[in-house]
mmCIF file of C-alpha atoms in Angstrom:
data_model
loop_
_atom_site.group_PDB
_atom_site.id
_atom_site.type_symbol
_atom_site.label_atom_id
_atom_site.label_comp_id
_atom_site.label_asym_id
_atom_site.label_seq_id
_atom_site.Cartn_x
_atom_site.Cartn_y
_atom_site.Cartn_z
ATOM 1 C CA UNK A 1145 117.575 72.607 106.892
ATOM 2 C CA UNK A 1146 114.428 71.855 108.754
ATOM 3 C CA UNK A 1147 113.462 68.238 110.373
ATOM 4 C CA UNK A 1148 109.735 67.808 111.155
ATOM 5 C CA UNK A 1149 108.463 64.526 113.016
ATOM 6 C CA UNK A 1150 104.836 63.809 111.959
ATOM 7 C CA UNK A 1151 102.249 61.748 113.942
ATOM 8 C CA UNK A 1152 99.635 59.680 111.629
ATOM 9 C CA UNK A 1153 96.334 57.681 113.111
ATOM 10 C CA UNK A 1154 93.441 58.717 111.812
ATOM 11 C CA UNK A 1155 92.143 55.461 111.170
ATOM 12 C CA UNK A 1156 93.830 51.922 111.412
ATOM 13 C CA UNK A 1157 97.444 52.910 110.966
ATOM 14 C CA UNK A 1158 99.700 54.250 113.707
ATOM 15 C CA UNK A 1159 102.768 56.058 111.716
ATOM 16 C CA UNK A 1160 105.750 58.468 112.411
ATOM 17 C CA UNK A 1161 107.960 59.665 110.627
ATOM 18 C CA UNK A 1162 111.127 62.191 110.322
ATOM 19 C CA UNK A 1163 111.441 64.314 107.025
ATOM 20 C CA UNK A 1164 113.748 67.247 106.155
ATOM 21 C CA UNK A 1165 113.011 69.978 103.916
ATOM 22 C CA UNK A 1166 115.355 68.655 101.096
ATOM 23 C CA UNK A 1167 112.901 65.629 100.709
ATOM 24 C CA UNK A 1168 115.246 62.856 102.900
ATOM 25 C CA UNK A 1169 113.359 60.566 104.790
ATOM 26 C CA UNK A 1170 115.470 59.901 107.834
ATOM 27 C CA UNK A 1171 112.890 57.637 109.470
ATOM 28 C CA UNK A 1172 109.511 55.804 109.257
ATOM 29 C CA UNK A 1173 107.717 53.664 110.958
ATOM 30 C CA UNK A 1174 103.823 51.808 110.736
ATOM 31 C CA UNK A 1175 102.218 49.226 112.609
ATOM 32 C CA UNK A 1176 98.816 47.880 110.748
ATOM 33 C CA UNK A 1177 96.154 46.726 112.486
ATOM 34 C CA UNK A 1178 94.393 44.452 110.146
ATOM 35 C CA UNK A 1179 94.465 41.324 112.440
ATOM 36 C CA UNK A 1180 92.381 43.327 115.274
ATOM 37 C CA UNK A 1181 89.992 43.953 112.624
ATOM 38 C CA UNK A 1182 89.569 41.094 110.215
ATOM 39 C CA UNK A 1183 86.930 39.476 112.353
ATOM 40 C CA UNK A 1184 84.776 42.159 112.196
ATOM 41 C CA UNK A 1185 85.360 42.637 108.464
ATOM 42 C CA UNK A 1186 86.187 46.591 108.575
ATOM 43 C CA UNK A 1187 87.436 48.943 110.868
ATOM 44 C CA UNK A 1188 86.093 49.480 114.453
ATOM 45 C CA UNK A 1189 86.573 52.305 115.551
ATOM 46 C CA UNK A 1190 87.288 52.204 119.351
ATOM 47 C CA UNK A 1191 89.354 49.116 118.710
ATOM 48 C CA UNK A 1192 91.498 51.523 116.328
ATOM 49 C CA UNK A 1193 91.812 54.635 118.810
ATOM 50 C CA UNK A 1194 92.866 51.977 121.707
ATOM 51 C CA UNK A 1195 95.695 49.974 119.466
ATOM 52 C CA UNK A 1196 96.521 54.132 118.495
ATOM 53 C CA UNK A 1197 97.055 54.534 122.346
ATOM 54 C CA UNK A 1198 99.248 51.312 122.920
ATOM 55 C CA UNK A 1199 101.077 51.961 119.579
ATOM 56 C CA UNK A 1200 101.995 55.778 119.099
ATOM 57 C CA UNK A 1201 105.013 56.452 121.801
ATOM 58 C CA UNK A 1202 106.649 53.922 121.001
ATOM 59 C CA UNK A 1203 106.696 54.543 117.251
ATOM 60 C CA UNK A 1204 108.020 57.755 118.690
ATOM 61 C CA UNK A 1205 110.388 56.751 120.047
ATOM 62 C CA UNK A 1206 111.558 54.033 117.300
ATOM 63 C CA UNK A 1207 111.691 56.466 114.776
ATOM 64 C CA UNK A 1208 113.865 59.188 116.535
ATOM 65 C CA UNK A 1209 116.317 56.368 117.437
ATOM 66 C CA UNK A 1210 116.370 54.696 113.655
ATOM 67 C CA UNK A 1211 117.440 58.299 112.677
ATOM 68 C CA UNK A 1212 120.372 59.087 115.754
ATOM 69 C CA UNK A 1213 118.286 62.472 116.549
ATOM 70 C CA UNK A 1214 115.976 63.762 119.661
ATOM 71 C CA UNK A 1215 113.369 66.024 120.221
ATOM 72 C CA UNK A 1216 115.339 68.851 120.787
ATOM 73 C CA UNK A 1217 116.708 68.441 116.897
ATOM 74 C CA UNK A 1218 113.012 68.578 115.512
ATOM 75 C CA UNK A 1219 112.372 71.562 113.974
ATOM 76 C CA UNK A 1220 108.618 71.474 114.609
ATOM 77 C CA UNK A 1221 105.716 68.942 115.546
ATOM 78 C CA UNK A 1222 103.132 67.793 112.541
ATOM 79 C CA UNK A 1223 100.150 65.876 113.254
ATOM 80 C CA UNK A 1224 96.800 64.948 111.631
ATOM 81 C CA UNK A 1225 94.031 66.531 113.397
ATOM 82 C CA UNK A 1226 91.594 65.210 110.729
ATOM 83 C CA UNK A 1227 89.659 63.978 109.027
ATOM 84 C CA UNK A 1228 88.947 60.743 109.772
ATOM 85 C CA UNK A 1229 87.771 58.325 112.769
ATOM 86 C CA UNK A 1230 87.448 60.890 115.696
ATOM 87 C CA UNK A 1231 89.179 58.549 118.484
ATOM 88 C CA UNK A 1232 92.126 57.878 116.837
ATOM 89 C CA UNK A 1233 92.598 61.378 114.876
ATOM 90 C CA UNK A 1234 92.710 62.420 118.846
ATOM 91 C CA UNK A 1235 95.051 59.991 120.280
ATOM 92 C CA UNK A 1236 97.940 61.628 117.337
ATOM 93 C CA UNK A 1237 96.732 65.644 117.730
ATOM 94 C CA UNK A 1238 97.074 64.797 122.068
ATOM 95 C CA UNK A 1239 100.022 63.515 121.661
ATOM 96 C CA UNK A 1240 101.824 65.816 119.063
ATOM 97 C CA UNK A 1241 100.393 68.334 121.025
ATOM 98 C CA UNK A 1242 102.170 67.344 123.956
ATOM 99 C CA UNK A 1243 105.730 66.456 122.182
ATOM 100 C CA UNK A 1244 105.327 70.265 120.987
ATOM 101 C CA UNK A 1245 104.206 71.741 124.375
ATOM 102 C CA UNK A 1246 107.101 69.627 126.601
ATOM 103 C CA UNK A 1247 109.997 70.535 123.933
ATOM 104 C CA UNK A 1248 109.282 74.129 123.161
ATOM 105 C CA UNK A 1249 108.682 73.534 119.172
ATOM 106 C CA UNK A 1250 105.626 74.671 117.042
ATOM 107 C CA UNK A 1251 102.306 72.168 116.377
ATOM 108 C CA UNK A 1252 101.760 71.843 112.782
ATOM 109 C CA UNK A 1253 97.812 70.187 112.504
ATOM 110 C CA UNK A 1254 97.525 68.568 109.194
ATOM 111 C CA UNK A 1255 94.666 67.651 107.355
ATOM 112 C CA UNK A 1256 95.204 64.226 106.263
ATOM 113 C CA UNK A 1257 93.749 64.652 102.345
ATOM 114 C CA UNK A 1258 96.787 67.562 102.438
ATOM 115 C CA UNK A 1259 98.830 64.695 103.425
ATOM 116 C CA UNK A 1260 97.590 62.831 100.719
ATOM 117 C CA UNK A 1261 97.688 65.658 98.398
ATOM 118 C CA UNK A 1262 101.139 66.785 98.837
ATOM 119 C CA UNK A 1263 103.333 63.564 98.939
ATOM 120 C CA UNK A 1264 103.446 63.340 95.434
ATOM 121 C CA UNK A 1265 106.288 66.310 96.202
ATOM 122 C CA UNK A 1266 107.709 64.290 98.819
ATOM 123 C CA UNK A 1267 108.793 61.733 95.480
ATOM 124 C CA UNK A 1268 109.053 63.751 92.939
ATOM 125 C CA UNK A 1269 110.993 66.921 93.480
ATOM 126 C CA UNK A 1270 110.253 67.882 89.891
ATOM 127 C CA UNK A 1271 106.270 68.339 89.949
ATOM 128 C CA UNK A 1272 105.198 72.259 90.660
ATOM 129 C CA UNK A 1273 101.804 73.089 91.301
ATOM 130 C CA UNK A 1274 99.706 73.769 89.927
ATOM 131 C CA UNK A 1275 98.581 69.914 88.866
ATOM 132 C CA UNK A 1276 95.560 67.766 89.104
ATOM 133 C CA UNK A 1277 94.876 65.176 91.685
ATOM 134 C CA UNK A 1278 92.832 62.642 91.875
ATOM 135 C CA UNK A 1279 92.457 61.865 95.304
ATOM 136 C CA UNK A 1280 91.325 58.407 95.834
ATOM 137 C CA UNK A 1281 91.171 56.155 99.031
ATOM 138 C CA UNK A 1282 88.736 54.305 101.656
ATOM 139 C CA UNK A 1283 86.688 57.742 102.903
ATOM 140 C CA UNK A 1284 87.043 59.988 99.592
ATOM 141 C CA UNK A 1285 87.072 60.149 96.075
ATOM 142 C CA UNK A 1286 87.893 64.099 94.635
ATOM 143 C CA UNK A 1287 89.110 65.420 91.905
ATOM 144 C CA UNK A 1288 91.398 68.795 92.903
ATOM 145 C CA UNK A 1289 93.403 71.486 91.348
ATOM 146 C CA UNK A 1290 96.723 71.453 93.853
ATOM 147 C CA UNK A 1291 97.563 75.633 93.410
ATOM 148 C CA UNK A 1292 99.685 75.584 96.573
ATOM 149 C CA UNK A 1293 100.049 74.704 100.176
ATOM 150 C CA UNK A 1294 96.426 75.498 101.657
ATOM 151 C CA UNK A 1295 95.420 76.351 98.692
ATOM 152 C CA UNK A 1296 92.857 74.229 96.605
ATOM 153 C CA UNK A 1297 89.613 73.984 94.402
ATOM 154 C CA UNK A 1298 87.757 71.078 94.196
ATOM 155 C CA UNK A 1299 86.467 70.191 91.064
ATOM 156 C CA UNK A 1300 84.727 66.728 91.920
ATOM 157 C CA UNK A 1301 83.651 64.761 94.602
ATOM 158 C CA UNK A 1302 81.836 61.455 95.266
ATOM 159 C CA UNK A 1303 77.956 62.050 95.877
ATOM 160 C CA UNK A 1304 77.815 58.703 97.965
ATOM 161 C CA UNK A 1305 80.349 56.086 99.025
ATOM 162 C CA UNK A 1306 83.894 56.185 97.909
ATOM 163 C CA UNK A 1307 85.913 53.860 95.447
ATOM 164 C CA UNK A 1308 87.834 52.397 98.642
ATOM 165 C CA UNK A 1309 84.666 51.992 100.300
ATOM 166 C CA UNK A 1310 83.014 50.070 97.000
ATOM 167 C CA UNK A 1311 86.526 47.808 97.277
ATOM 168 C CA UNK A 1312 86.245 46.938 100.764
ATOM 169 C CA UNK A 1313 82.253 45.841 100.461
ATOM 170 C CA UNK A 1314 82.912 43.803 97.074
ATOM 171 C CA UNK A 1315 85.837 42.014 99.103
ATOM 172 C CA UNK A 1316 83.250 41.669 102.019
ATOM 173 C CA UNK A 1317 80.683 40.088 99.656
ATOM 174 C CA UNK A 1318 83.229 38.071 98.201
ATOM 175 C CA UNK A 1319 84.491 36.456 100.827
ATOM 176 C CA UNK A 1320 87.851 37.642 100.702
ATOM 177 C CA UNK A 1321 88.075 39.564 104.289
ATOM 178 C CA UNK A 1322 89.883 42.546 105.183
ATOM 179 C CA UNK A 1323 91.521 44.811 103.931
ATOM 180 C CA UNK A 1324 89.803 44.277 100.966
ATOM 181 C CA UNK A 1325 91.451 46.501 97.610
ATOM 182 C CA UNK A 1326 94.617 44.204 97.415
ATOM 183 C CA UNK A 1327 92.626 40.854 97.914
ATOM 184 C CA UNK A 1328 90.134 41.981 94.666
ATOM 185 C CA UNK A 1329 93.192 42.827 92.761
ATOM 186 C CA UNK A 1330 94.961 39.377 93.421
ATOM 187 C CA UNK A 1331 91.439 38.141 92.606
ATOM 188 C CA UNK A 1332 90.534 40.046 89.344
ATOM 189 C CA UNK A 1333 94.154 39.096 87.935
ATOM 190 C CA UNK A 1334 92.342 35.485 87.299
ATOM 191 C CA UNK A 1335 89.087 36.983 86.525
ATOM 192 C CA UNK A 1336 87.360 38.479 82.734
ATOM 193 C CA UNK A 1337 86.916 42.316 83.166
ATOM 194 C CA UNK A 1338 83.579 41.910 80.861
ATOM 195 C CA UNK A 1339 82.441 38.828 82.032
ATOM 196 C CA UNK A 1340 79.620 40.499 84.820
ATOM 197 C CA UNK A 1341 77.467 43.169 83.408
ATOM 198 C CA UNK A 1342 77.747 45.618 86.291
ATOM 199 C CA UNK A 1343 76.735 49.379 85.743
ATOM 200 C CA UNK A 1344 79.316 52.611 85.570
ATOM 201 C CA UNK A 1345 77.180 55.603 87.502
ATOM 202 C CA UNK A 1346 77.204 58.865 85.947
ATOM 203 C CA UNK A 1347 80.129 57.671 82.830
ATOM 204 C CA UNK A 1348 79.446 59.699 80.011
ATOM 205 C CA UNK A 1349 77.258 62.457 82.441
ATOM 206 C CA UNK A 1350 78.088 66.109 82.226
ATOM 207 C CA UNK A 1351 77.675 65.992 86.369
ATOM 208 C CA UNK A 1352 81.464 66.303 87.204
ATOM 209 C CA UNK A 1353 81.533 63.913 90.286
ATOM 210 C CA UNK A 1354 81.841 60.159 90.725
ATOM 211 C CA UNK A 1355 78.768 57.591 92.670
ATOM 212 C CA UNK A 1356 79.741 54.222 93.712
ATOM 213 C CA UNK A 1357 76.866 53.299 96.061
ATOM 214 C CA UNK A 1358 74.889 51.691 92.826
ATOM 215 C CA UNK A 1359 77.731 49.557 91.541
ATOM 216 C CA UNK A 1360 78.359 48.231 95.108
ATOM 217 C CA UNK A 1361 74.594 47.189 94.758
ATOM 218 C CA UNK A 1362 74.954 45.534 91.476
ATOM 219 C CA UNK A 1363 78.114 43.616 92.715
ATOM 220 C CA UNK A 1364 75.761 42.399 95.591
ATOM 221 C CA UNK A 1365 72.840 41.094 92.955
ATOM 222 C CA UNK A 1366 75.944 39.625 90.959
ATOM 223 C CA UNK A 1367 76.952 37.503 93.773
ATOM 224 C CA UNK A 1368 74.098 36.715 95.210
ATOM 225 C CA UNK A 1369 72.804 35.190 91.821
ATOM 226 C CA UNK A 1370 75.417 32.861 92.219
ATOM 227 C CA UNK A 1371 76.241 33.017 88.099
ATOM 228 C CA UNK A 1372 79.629 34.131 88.547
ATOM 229 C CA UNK A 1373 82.632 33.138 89.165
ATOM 230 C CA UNK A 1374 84.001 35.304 92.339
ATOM 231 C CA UNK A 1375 87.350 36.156 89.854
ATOM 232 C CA UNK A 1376 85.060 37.478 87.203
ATOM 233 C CA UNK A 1377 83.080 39.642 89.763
ATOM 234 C CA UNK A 1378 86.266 41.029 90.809
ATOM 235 C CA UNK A 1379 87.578 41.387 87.572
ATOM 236 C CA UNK A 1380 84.368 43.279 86.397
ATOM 237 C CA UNK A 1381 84.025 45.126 89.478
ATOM 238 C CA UNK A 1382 87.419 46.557 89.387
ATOM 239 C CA UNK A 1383 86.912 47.717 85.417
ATOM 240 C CA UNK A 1384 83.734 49.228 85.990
ATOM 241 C CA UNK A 1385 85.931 51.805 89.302
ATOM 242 C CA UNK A 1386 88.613 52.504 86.109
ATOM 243 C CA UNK A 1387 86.178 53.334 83.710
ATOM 244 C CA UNK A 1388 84.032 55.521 86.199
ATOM 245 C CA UNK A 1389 87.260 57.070 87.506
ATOM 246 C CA UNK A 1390 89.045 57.891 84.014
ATOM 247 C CA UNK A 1391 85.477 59.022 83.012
ATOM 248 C CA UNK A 1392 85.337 61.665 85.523
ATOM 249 C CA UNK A 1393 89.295 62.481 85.231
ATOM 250 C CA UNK A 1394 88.627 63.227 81.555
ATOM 251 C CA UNK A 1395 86.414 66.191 82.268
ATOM 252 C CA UNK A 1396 88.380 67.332 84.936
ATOM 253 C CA UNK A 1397 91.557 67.445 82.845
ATOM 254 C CA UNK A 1398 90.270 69.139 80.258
ATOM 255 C CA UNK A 1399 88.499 72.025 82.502
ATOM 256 C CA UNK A 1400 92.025 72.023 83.767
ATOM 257 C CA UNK A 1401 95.033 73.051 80.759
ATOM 258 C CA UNK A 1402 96.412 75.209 83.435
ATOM 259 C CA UNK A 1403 97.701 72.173 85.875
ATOM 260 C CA UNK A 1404 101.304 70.589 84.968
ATOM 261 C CA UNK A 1405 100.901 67.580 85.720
ATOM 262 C CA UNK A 1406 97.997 64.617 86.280
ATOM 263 C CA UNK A 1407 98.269 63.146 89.675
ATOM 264 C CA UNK A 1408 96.981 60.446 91.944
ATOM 265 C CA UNK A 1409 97.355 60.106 95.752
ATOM 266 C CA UNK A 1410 95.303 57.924 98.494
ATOM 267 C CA UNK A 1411 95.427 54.334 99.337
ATOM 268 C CA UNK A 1412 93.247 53.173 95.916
ATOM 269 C CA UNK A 1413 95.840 54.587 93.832
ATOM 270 C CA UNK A 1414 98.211 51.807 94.574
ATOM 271 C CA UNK A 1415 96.217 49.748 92.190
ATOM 272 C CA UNK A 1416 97.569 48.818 89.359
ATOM 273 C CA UNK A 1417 95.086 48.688 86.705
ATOM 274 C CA UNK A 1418 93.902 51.914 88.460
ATOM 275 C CA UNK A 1419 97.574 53.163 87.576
ATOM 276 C CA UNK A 1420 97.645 51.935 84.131
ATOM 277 C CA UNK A 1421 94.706 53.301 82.667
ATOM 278 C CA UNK A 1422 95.486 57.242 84.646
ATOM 279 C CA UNK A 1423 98.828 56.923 82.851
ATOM 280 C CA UNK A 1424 97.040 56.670 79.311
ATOM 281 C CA UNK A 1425 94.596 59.155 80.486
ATOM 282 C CA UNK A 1426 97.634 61.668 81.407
ATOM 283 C CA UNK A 1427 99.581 60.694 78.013
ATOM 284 C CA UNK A 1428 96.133 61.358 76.132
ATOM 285 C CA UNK A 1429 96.299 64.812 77.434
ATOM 286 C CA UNK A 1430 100.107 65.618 77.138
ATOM 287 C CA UNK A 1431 100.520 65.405 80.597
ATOM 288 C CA UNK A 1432 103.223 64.065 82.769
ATOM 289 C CA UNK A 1433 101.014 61.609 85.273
ATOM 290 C CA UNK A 1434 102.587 61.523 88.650
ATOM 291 C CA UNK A 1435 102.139 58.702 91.419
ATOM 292 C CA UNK A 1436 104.247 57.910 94.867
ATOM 293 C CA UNK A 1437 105.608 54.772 95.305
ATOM 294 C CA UNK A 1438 102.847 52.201 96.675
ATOM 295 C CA UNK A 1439 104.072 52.298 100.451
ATOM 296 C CA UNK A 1440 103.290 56.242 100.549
ATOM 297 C CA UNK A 1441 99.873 55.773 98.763
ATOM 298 C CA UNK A 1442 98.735 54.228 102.151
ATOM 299 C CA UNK A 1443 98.373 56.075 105.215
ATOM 300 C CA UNK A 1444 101.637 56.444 107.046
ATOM 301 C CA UNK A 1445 103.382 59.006 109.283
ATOM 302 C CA UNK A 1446 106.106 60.187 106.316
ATOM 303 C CA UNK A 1447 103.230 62.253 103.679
ATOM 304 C CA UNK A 1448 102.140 64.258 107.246
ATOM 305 C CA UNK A 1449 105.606 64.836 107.766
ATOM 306 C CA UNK A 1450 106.427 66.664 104.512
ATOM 307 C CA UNK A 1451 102.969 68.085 104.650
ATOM 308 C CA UNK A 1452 104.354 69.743 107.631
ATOM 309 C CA UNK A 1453 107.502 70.539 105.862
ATOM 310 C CA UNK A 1454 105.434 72.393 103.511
ATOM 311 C CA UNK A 1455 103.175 74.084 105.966
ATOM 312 C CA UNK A 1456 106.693 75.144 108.227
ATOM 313 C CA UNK A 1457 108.223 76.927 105.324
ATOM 314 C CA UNK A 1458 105.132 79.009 104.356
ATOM 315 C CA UNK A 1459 105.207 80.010 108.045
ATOM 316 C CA UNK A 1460 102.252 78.027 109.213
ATOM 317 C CA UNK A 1461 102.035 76.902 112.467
ATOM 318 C CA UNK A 1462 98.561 76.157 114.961
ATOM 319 C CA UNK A 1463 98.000 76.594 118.740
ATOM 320 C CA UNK A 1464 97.952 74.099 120.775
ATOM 321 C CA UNK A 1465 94.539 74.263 121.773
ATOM 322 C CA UNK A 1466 93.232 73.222 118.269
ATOM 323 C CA UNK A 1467 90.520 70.644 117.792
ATOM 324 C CA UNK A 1468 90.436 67.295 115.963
ATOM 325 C CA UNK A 1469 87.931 67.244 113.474
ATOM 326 C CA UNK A 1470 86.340 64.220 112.316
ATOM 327 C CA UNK A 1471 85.328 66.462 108.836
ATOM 328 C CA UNK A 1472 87.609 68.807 107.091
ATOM 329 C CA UNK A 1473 87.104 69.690 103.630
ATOM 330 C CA UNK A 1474 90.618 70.696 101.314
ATOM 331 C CA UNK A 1475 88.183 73.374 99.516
ATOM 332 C CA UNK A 1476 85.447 74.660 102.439
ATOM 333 C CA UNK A 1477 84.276 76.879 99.572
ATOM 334 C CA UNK A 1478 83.283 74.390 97.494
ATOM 335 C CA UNK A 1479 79.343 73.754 96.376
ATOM 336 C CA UNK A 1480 77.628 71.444 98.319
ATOM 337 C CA UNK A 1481 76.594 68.552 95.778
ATOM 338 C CA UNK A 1482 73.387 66.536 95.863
ATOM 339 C CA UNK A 1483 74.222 63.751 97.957
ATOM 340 C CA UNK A 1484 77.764 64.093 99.503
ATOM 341 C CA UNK A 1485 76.387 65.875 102.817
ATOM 342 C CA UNK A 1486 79.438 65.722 105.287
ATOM 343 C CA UNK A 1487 82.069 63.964 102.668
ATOM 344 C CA UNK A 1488 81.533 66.976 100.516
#
């Protein structure tokens, strides 16, 4: 049996967990950091690396206590070394690195979409690759085929802002502060889906990739018009990210007959109308549709741990001298796309 510890902060959340190889998760811990932020409205970055610094050894330490182990029963060291906000993906690398270096066990770097990518393994011990994800959170929105550990193909991306990123500014325009995809949901469960005429980019397009930067617009006119109620908004706004995103999961499924399974993974996914309507997508295709449970949809230290239980027993391992990266594509050979640049 193998026990890896794994280090999360690449943006607001400090995590760590302990994982074994036959999926037990012997300890986690996260500390938020939404009240440092909510006055700004969004995440700052050097106010996110510094709470990292204060936060991480600790956590550390907490979770190898929870679980009665030490260092010297870790089996190897997995961190996120990107992508994400550069300051805090380097506070987590630094110090994995130096857990690894001091107590003679391997560095595993993660990239934190792999996190994302692979904890639907972590719950469901059934699902074999390969399947198709739909990766959706704050930074990214991607469609991938998951054909093994370090080993994807990218089949959409966003050419513009993300679906997280369209949740947190309609929350922001709203009123309703941050973090802003749970406060719309609460909101749109009291609003009319079709009450706000509000555009769905690219639905119904043979271009396989999502946009959200012109809907984010339109929910700024809608507001600022002042002919809605802010429930409707929500309500509307959150329909029109479903229909876009089981628009461009339709294409990708069927370009996809090979993949077992339809999947979702990143912090959007723990939204429930979001979850609905991919579980009549899946059904619609005679697929199983796989999600984690809601508190591993987040960021959190326990998805980099098993992604570093998967990386361990391929025989992956990094030197300590590798560099965070504040951009790290699952599929570097993917076509650039009009638009995506960097998020690509």
């Amino acid at each position: 049996m193998s026990l890896i510890l794994g280090l999360e902060s690449s943006c607001d959340e400090t995590a760590a967990a302990l994982v074994t190889d036959d999926r037990r998760i012997l300890a986690h811990r996260v500390a938020g950091q939404e009240a440092e932020h909510r006055p700004y409205g969004g995440v700052v970055p050097e106010i996110a690396a510094r709470a990292h610094v204060d936060r991480l050894a600790p956590i550390v330490e907490g979770v190898l206590a929870d679980a009665g182990v030490t260092l010297a029963d870790v089996d190897a060291i997995a961190a996120t070394a990107g992508p994400g906000l550069i300051g805090g993906v380097m506070v987590g690398l630094v110090t994995g690195k130096a857990l690894a270096h001091a107590a003679g066990k391997p560095l595993i770097a993660v990239n934190h979409l792999e996190g994302h990518a692979l904890s639907p393994r972590l719950a469901d011990p059934d699902l074999r690759f390969p399947y198709l994800l739909l990766l959706v959170s704050g930074g990214h929105c991607q469609l991938l085929l998951v054909r093994g550990v370090d080993d994807y193909r990218r089949l959409a991306t966003t050419i513009d802002d993300a679906a997280g990123e369209a949740f947190d500014k309609t929350a922001k325009l709203l009123g309703l502060g941050y973090p802003g995809g749970p406060a719309v949901e609460r909101l749109a469960a009291d609003g009319d889906p079709h009450a706000v005429p509000l555009p769905r980019p690219l639905v119904g397009s043979a271009e396989p990739h999502f946009s959200f930067a012109g809907l984010k617009s339109a929910v700024a006119r809608a507001v600022a018009s002042g002919a809605h109620r802010s429930a409707n908004v929500a309500a509307s706004f959150q329909q029109a990210v479903v229909d876009c995103l089981i628009d461009r999961s339709r294409i990708a499924l069927a370009a996809c007959p090979e993949a077992t399974a339809f999947v979702v993974a990143g912090g959007v996914a723990a939204n429930g109308a979001i979850r609905a309507a991919l579980t009549g997508l899946a059904t619609a295709f005679d697929k199983p549709f796989v999600a984690p449970p809601l508190w591993l949809c987040t960021d959190n230290g326990a998805m980099i741990a098993w992604a570093g239980v998967e990386r361990f027993a391929a025989g992956l391992s990094d030197p300590l001298d590798t560099a965070a990266r504040p951009r790290w594509p699952l599929d570097p050979a993917a076509e650039a796309v009009r638009g995506a640049g960097v998020k690509a």
